PDB file of C-alpha atoms and ligand atoms in Angstrom:
ATOM      1  CA  MET F   1      59.845-124.485 -80.005  1.00 98.00           C
ATOM      2  CA  LEU F   2      57.493-125.538 -77.206  1.00 98.00           C
ATOM      3  CA  LEU F   3      54.020-126.152 -78.552  1.00 98.00           C
ATOM      4  CA  ASN F   4      50.923-126.747 -76.400  1.00 98.00           C
ATOM      5  CA  GLY F   5      47.659-127.611 -77.937  1.00 98.00           C
ATOM      6  CA  PRO F   6      43.956-127.099 -77.111  1.00 98.00           C
ATOM      7  CA  ASN F   7      42.767-126.352 -73.603  1.00 98.00           C
ATOM      8  CA  LEU F   8      46.363-126.323 -72.170  1.00 98.00           C
ATOM      9  CA  ASN F   9      45.949-122.673 -71.553  1.00 98.00           C
ATOM     10  CA  LEU F  10      43.641-123.672 -68.752  1.00 97.00           C
ATOM     11  CA  LEU F  11      46.260-125.865 -67.157  1.00 98.00           C
ATOM     12  CA  GLY F  12      46.118-125.624 -63.359  1.00 96.00           C
ATOM     13  CA  ARG F  13      42.288-124.997 -63.467  1.00 96.00           C
ATOM     14  CA  ARG F  14      41.394-127.741 -65.885  1.00 94.00           C
ATOM     15  CA  GLN F  15      40.696-131.131 -64.259  1.00 95.00           C
ATOM     16  CA  PRO F  16      43.366-130.614 -61.713  1.00 96.00           C
ATOM     17  CA  GLU F  17      42.892-134.165 -60.507  1.00 95.00           C
ATOM     18  CA  VAL F  18      44.220-135.369 -63.932  1.00 96.00           C
ATOM     19  CA  TYR F  19      46.549-132.446 -64.896  1.00 96.00           C
ATOM     20  CA  GLY F  20      47.691-131.053 -61.564  1.00 94.00           C
ATOM     21  CA  THR F  21      47.683-127.476 -60.371  1.00 96.00           C
ATOM     22  CA  ASP F  22      50.784-126.073 -62.157  1.00 97.00           C
ATOM     23  CA  THR F  23      49.897-123.587 -64.866  1.00 98.00           C
ATOM     24  CA  LEU F  24      51.117-123.271 -68.442  1.00 98.00           C
ATOM     25  CA  ALA F  25      53.343-120.325 -67.154  1.00 98.00           C
ATOM     26  CA  ASP F  26      54.891-122.815 -64.813  1.00 98.00           C
ATOM     27  CA  VAL F  27      55.558-125.226 -67.686  1.00 98.00           C
ATOM     28  CA  GLU F  28      57.133-122.512 -69.887  1.00 98.00           C
ATOM     29  CA  LYS F  29      59.333-121.384 -66.933  1.00 98.00           C
ATOM     30  CA  LEU F  30      60.481-124.946 -66.292  1.00 98.00           C
ATOM     31  CA  CYS F  31      61.349-125.399 -70.044  1.00 98.00           C
ATOM     32  CA  ALA F  32      63.208-122.116 -70.174  1.00 98.00           C
ATOM     33  CA  GLU F  33      65.236-123.240 -67.001  1.00 98.00           C
ATOM     34  CA  VAL F  34      66.077-126.530 -68.367  1.00 98.00           C
ATOM     35  CA  ALA F  35      67.023-125.165 -71.771  1.00 98.00           C
ATOM     36  CA  ALA F  36      69.169-122.416 -70.258  1.00 98.00           C
ATOM     37  CA  ARG F  37      71.345-125.164 -68.649  1.00 97.00           C
ATOM     38  CA  HIS F  38      72.054-126.189 -72.147  1.00 96.00           C
ATOM     39  CA  GLY F  39      72.723-122.720 -73.534  1.00 96.00           C
ATOM     40  CA  ALA F  40      69.326-122.826 -75.345  1.00 96.00           C
ATOM     41  CA  THR F  41      66.235-120.765 -75.314  1.00 97.00           C
ATOM     42  CA  VAL F  42      62.601-121.659 -75.692  1.00 98.00           C
ATOM     43  CA  ASP F  43      59.932-120.117 -77.870  1.00 98.00           C
ATOM     44  CA  ALA F  44      56.745-121.111 -76.136  1.00 98.00           C
ATOM     45  CA  ARG F  45      53.370-120.985 -77.849  1.00 98.00           C
ATOM     46  CA  GLN F  46      49.810-122.387 -77.141  1.00 98.00           C
ATOM     47  CA  SER F  47      46.942-122.568 -79.400  1.00 98.00           C
ATOM     48  CA  ASN F  48      43.352-124.034 -79.391  1.00 98.00           C
ATOM     49  CA  HIS F  49      43.406-124.059 -83.248  1.00 98.00           C
ATOM     50  CA  GLU F  50      44.824-126.880 -85.275  1.00 98.00           C
ATOM     51  CA  GLY F  51      45.792-124.803 -88.270  1.00 98.00           C
ATOM     52  CA  GLU F  52      47.743-122.346 -86.131  1.00 98.00           C
ATOM     53  CA  LEU F  53      49.671-125.255 -84.656  1.00 98.00           C
ATOM     54  CA  VAL F  54      50.493-126.535 -88.232  1.00 98.00           C
ATOM     55  CA  ASP F  55      51.746-123.031 -89.184  1.00 98.00           C
ATOM     56  CA  TRP F  56      53.914-122.877 -86.060  1.00 98.00           C
ATOM     57  CA  ILE F  57      55.406-126.365 -86.903  1.00 98.00           C
ATOM     58  CA  HIS F  58      56.237-124.995 -90.420  1.00 98.00           C
ATOM     59  CA  GLU F  59      57.884-122.048 -88.718  1.00 98.00           C
ATOM     60  CA  ALA F  60      59.984-124.332 -86.307  1.00 98.00           C
ATOM     61  CA  ARG F  61      61.038-126.298 -89.356  1.00 97.00           C
ATOM     62  CA  GLU F  62      62.582-123.150 -90.859  1.00 96.00           C
ATOM     63  CA  ARG F  63      63.861-121.422 -87.725  1.00 96.00           C
ATOM     64  CA  HIS F  64      64.107-123.631 -84.660  1.00 97.00           C
ATOM     65  CA  ALA F  65      66.440-126.421 -83.594  1.00 97.00           C
ATOM     66  CA  GLY F  66      63.890-128.827 -82.069  1.00 98.00           C
ATOM     67  CA  ILE F  67      60.194-129.142 -81.026  1.00 98.00           C
ATOM     68  CA  VAL F  68      58.643-130.205 -77.815  1.00 98.00           C
ATOM     69  CA  ILE F  69      54.923-130.675 -78.384  1.00 98.00           C
ATOM     70  CA  ASN F  70      51.931-131.614 -76.290  1.00 98.00           C
ATOM     71  CA  PRO F  71      49.237-131.880 -79.046  1.00 98.00           C
ATOM     72  CA  ALA F  72      46.575-132.466 -76.379  1.00 98.00           C
ATOM     73  CA  ALA F  73      43.310-133.675 -77.973  1.00 98.00           C
ATOM     74  CA  TYR F  74      44.717-133.263 -81.382  1.00 98.00           C
ATOM     75  CA  SER F  75      47.165-136.129 -80.662  1.00 98.00           C
ATOM     76  CA  HIS F  76      44.241-138.572 -81.063  1.00 98.00           C
ATOM     77  CA  THR F  77      42.636-136.884 -84.159  1.00 98.00           C
ATOM     78  CA  SER F  78      45.044-134.914 -86.267  1.00 98.00           C
ATOM     79  CA  VAL F  79      46.505-136.230 -89.445  1.00 98.00           C
ATOM     80  CA  ALA F  80      47.386-132.517 -90.278  1.00 98.00           C
ATOM     81  CA  LEU F  81      49.786-132.377 -87.232  1.00 98.00           C
ATOM     82  CA  LEU F  82      51.297-135.746 -88.133  1.00 98.00           C
ATOM     83  CA  ASP F  83      51.909-134.496 -91.736  1.00 98.00           C
ATOM     84  CA  ALA F  84      53.335-131.194 -90.461  1.00 98.00           C
ATOM     85  CA  LEU F  85      55.748-132.899 -88.020  1.00 98.00           C
ATOM     86  CA  ALA F  86      56.772-135.490 -90.746  1.00 98.00           C
ATOM     87  CA  THR F  87      58.276-132.507 -92.707  1.00 97.00           C
ATOM     88  CA  CYS F  88      60.566-131.866 -89.717  1.00 96.00           C
ATOM     89  CA  ASP F  89      62.795-134.896 -90.054  1.00 92.00           C
ATOM     90  CA  ALA F  90      65.869-132.778 -89.519  1.00 93.00           C
ATOM     91  CA  LEU F  91      64.750-131.599 -86.011  1.00 96.00           C
ATOM     92  CA  PRO F  92      64.317-133.585 -82.833  1.00 98.00           C
ATOM     93  CA  VAL F  93      60.642-133.866 -81.946  1.00 98.00           C
ATOM     94  CA  VAL F  94      59.511-134.936 -78.413  1.00 98.00           C
ATOM     95  CA  GLU F  95      55.901-135.469 -77.611  1.00 98.00           C
ATOM     96  CA  VAL F  96      54.657-134.885 -74.073  1.00 98.00           C
ATOM     97  CA  HIS F  97      51.529-135.862 -72.265  1.00 98.00           C
ATOM     98  CA  ILE F  98      51.022-134.713 -68.689  1.00 98.00           C
ATOM     99  CA  SER F  99      48.770-137.665 -67.902  1.00 98.00           C
ATOM    100  CA  ASN F 100      49.424-141.353 -68.653  1.00 98.00           C
ATOM    101  CA  ILE F 101      47.210-141.549 -71.798  1.00 98.00           C
ATOM    102  CA  HIS F 102      47.573-145.373 -71.737  1.00 98.00           C
ATOM    103  CA  ARG F 103      45.814-145.602 -68.460  1.00 97.00           C
ATOM    104  CA  ARG F 104      42.845-143.497 -69.563  1.00 97.00           C
ATOM    105  CA  GLU F 105      39.953-143.861 -72.003  1.00 97.00           C
ATOM    106  CA  ALA F 106      40.664-146.131 -75.034  1.00 98.00           C
ATOM    107  CA  PHE F 107      40.371-143.192 -77.546  1.00 97.00           C
ATOM    108  CA  ARG F 108      43.412-141.506 -75.862  1.00 98.00           C
ATOM    109  CA  HIS F 109      45.686-144.628 -76.367  1.00 98.00           C
ATOM    110  CA  HIS F 110      46.543-143.810 -79.915  1.00 98.00           C
ATOM    111  CA  SER F 111      48.471-140.715 -80.937  1.00 98.00           C
ATOM    112  CA  TYR F 112      49.007-139.773 -84.677  1.00 98.00           C
ATOM    113  CA  VAL F 113      52.043-137.704 -83.437  1.00 98.00           C
ATOM    114  CA  SER F 114      53.886-140.586 -81.854  1.00 98.00           C
ATOM    115  CA  GLY F 115      54.633-142.108 -85.205  1.00 96.00           C
ATOM    116  CA  VAL F 116      56.853-139.071 -86.176  1.00 97.00           C
ATOM    117  CA  ALA F 117      58.209-138.185 -82.678  1.00 98.00           C
ATOM    118  CA  ASP F 118      61.788-139.188 -81.637  1.00 98.00           C
ATOM    119  CA  ALA F 119      60.382-139.711 -78.180  1.00 98.00           C
ATOM    120  CA  VAL F 120      57.145-139.854 -76.186  1.00 98.00           C
ATOM    121  CA  ILE F 121      56.852-138.940 -72.518  1.00 98.00           C
ATOM    122  CA  ALA F 122      53.494-139.545 -70.731  1.00 98.00           C
ATOM    123  CA  GLY F 123      52.356-139.600 -67.150  1.00 98.00           C
ATOM    124  CA  CYS F 124      55.216-137.558 -65.601  1.00 98.00           C
ATOM    125  CA  GLY F 125      53.112-134.481 -64.904  1.00 97.00           C
ATOM    126  CA  ILE F 126      54.659-131.315 -65.948  1.00 98.00           C
ATOM    127  CA  GLN F 127      58.044-132.735 -65.110  1.00 98.00           C
ATOM    128  CA  GLY F 128      57.637-134.544 -68.488  1.00 98.00           C
ATOM    129  CA  TYR F 129      58.304-131.229 -70.329  1.00 98.00           C
ATOM    130  CA  GLY F 130      61.624-130.780 -68.562  1.00 98.00           C
ATOM    131  CA  PHE F 131      62.599-134.277 -69.569  1.00 98.00           C
ATOM    132  CA  ALA F 132      61.548-133.477 -73.103  1.00 98.00           C
ATOM    133  CA  VAL F 133      63.695-130.318 -73.289  1.00 98.00           C
ATOM    134  CA  GLU F 134      66.596-132.409 -71.837  1.00 98.00           C
ATOM    135  CA  ARG F 135      66.124-135.011 -74.562  1.00 98.00           C
ATOM    136  CA  VAL F 136      65.932-132.427 -77.462  1.00 98.00           C
ATOM    137  CA  CYS F 137      69.131-130.806 -76.180  1.00 97.00           C
ATOM    138  CA  ARG F 138      70.946-134.278 -75.957  1.00 97.00           C
ATOM    139  CA  LEU F 139      69.705-135.256 -79.436  1.00 97.00           C
ATOM    140  CA  LEU F 140      71.076-131.978 -80.734  1.00 96.00           C
ATOM    141  CA  ALA F 141      74.414-132.411 -79.033  1.00 95.00           C
ATOM    142  CA  GLU F 142      74.635-135.989 -80.529  1.00 95.00           C
ATOM    143  CA  ARG F 143      73.710-134.807 -84.039  1.00 90.00           C
ATOM    144  CA  GLY F 144      76.378-132.005 -83.721  1.00 81.00           C
TER     145      GLY F 144
HETATM  146  C1  LIG H 201      46.988-134.644 -72.725  1.00 75.91           C
HETATM  147  C2  LIG H 201      46.187-135.862 -72.939  1.00 75.91           C
HETATM  148  C3  LIG H 201      45.098-135.700 -74.023  1.00 75.91           C
HETATM  149  O1  LIG H 201      44.446-136.960 -74.091  1.00 75.91           O
HETATM  150  C4  LIG H 201      44.193-134.599 -73.613  1.00 75.91           C
HETATM  151  O2  LIG H 201      43.192-134.503 -74.628  1.00 75.91           O
HETATM  152  C5  LIG H 201      44.849-133.303 -73.217  1.00 75.91           C
HETATM  153  C6  LIG H 201      46.131-133.320 -72.567  1.00 75.91           C
HETATM  154  C7  LIG H 201      47.987-134.613 -71.577  1.00 75.91           C
HETATM  155  O3  LIG H 201      48.805-133.887 -71.459  1.00 75.91           O
HETATM  156  O4  LIG H 201      47.866-135.612 -70.707  1.00 75.91           O
HETATM  157  O5  LIG H 201      44.363-132.320 -73.558  1.00 75.91           O
HETATM  158  O6  LIG H 201      47.800-134.432 -73.930  1.00 75.91           O
END
């Protein structure tokens, strides 16, 4: 499952100097292409609502093989997402940030999600999503 958090529906139009001009549709296409190379498919979803993301993580826990998540602003605030992801210990979880959050404002330096993610990718632009899908597929192969 590919999860994108708040404001990422505006990708391409939102602060292009920070997040680039590629759209969420471009991200979802990239992830589908990378997954297809590994014989996998992607269920892509975006929400501006924390609880909806929590519900989708619960769904992924039951029905999906792994999670790629850009929690966006909720990275820095959400114990609820942390707790939901902590229940997914059987699934590879990779956190993605388009921008390098460590080179930005101090409040973006900490992510609650990172503590439960298998890997964190930041500052690679939308290419980072492709790396994340690669990583999930590799972890799944390694775990049999
Ligand atoms: C982001 C970084 C967050 O700090 C920000 O709130 C976002 C996007 C990124 O992809 O770089 O919305 O997660």
